[in-house]
PDB file of C-alpha atoms in Angstrom:
ATOM      1  CA  MET A   1      -6.959  35.147  67.390  1.00 47.00           C
ATOM      2  CA  ASP A   2      -3.906  34.208  65.865  1.00 53.00           C
ATOM      3  CA  THR A   3      -4.312  30.427  66.118  1.00 60.00           C
ATOM      4  CA  GLY A   4      -7.572  30.805  63.956  1.00 64.00           C
ATOM      5  CA  PHE A   5      -5.718  32.729  61.345  1.00 71.00           C
ATOM      6  CA  GLY A   6      -3.037  29.763  61.334  1.00 73.00           C
ATOM      7  CA  LEU A   7      -5.670  27.356  60.822  1.00 76.00           C
ATOM      8  CA  VAL A   8      -7.101  28.862  57.915  1.00 78.00           C
ATOM      9  CA  ALA A   9      -3.830  29.702  56.283  1.00 77.00           C
ATOM     10  CA  PHE A  10      -3.124  25.897  56.741  1.00 75.00           C
ATOM     11  CA  PHE A  11      -6.504  25.161  55.066  1.00 78.00           C
ATOM     12  CA  ALA A  12      -5.704  27.529  52.443  1.00 82.00           C
ATOM     13  CA  TRP A  13      -2.408  25.624  51.617  1.00 82.00           C
ATOM     14  CA  LEU A  14      -4.035  22.336  51.725  1.00 83.00           C
ATOM     15  CA  PRO A  15      -5.031  21.874  48.089  1.00 87.00           C
ATOM     16  CA  PHE A  16      -1.392  22.680  46.909  1.00 89.00           C
ATOM     17  CA  LEU A  17      -0.279  20.393  49.206  1.00 88.00           C
ATOM     18  CA  THR A  18      -2.467  17.515  48.026  1.00 91.00           C
ATOM     19  CA  VAL A  19      -1.420  18.461  44.633  1.00 94.00           C
ATOM     20  CA  LEU A  20       2.221  18.386  45.657  1.00 95.00           C
ATOM     21  CA  PHE A  21       1.715  15.112  47.275  1.00 96.00           C
ATOM     22  CA  ASN A  22       0.216  13.670  44.094  1.00 97.00           C
ATOM     23  CA  LEU A  23       2.982  14.946  41.871  1.00 98.00           C
ATOM     24  CA  ALA A  24       5.651  13.460  43.920  1.00 98.00           C
ATOM     25  CA  LEU A  25       3.708  10.168  43.910  1.00 98.00           C
ATOM     26  CA  ILE A  26       3.533  10.438  40.235  1.00 99.00           C
ATOM     27  CA  ILE A  27       7.102  11.081  39.933  1.00 99.00           C
ATOM     28  CA  PHE A  28       8.199   8.197  42.304  1.00 99.00           C
ATOM     29  CA  VAL A  29       6.107   5.736  40.117  1.00 99.00           C
ATOM     30  CA  ILE A  30       7.815   7.005  37.037  1.00 99.00           C
ATOM     31  CA  TYR A  31      11.205   6.488  38.373  1.00 99.00           C
ATOM     32  CA  PHE A  32      10.508   3.181  40.008  1.00 99.00           C
ATOM     33  CA  LEU A  33       8.979   1.852  36.509  1.00 99.00           C
ATOM     34  CA  ILE A  34      12.042   3.159  34.807  1.00 99.00           C
ATOM     35  CA  LYS A  35      14.342   1.157  37.340  1.00 99.00           C
ATOM     36  CA  VAL A  36      12.247  -1.999  36.928  1.00 99.00           C
ATOM     37  CA  ASN A  37      12.675  -1.792  33.256  1.00 99.00           C
ATOM     38  CA  LYS A  38      16.315  -1.383  33.414  1.00 99.00           C
ATOM     39  CA  PHE A  39      16.634  -4.176  35.877  1.00 98.00           C
ATOM     40  CA  ILE A  40      14.465  -6.570  33.564  1.00 99.00           C
ATOM     41  CA  ASN A  41      16.637  -5.667  30.477  1.00 98.00           C
ATOM     42  CA  VAL A  42      19.585  -6.554  32.277  1.00 98.00           C
ATOM     43  CA  LYS A  43      18.119  -9.687  33.723  1.00 98.00           C
ATOM     44  CA  THR A  44      17.191 -10.933  30.512  1.00 99.00           C
ATOM     45  CA  LYS A  45      20.489 -10.333  29.132  1.00 98.00           C
ATOM     46  CA  LEU A  46      22.201 -12.165  31.526  1.00 98.00           C
ATOM     47  CA  ASP A  47      19.514 -15.095  31.449  1.00 98.00           C
ATOM     48  CA  GLN A  48      20.309 -15.228  27.581  1.00 98.00           C
ATOM     49  CA  GLU A  49      24.096 -15.492  28.083  1.00 98.00           C
ATOM     50  CA  ARG A  50      23.720 -18.206  31.234  1.00 98.00           C
ATOM     51  CA  ASN A  51      21.210 -20.365  28.701  1.00 98.00           C
ATOM     52  CA  GLU A  52      23.972 -20.026  26.001  1.00 98.00           C
ATOM     53  CA  LYS A  53      26.592 -21.324  28.419  1.00 98.00           C
ATOM     54  CA  ILE A  54      24.371 -24.279  29.312  1.00 97.00           C
ATOM     55  CA  ASP A  55      23.677 -25.355  25.721  1.00 97.00           C
ATOM     56  CA  GLU A  56      27.716 -25.341  25.406  1.00 96.00           C
ATOM     57  CA  LEU A  57      27.861 -27.572  28.134  1.00 95.00           C
ATOM     58  CA  ILE A  58      25.079 -29.857  26.982  1.00 94.00           C
ATOM     59  CA  ARG A  59      26.812 -29.963  23.482  1.00 93.00           C
ATOM     60  CA  GLY A  60      30.337 -30.755  25.230  1.00 92.00           C
ATOM     61  CA  ILE A  61      28.814 -33.539  27.450  1.00 91.00           C
ATOM     62  CA  SER A  62      27.117 -34.990  24.281  1.00 90.00           C
ATOM     63  CA  LYS A  63      30.248 -35.107  22.511  1.00 87.00           C
ATOM     64  CA  VAL A  64      31.852 -36.732  25.222  1.00 84.00           C
ATOM     65  CA  ASN A  65      29.184 -39.484  25.550  1.00 82.00           C
ATOM     66  CA  LYS A  66      29.367 -39.929  21.754  1.00 81.00           C
ATOM     67  CA  ILE A  67      33.156 -40.530  21.993  1.00 75.00           C
ATOM     68  CA  GLU A  68      32.983 -43.279  24.840  1.00 66.00           C
TER      69      GLU A  68
END
C-alpha cells in the first residue's frame, strides 16, 4: 500500500511540477533573449567601426591613385 500512496503523492505534485517547468522555461527564454540582444548590440557597434575603417582605407587608396 505504500507504493500506492507514493504514486498518489507523485500525481498530487505533478501540477506543481509542470508549473515549475513552465516557469523555468520562460525564465530561460527571457535570459536567452537578453543575451542575444546584448550580442546584437555589440556586433552592430563593431560592424560600424569596421565600416568606418574600410571607408578610411578607401579614401586613402583614392588619394594615392589621384596623386599618381
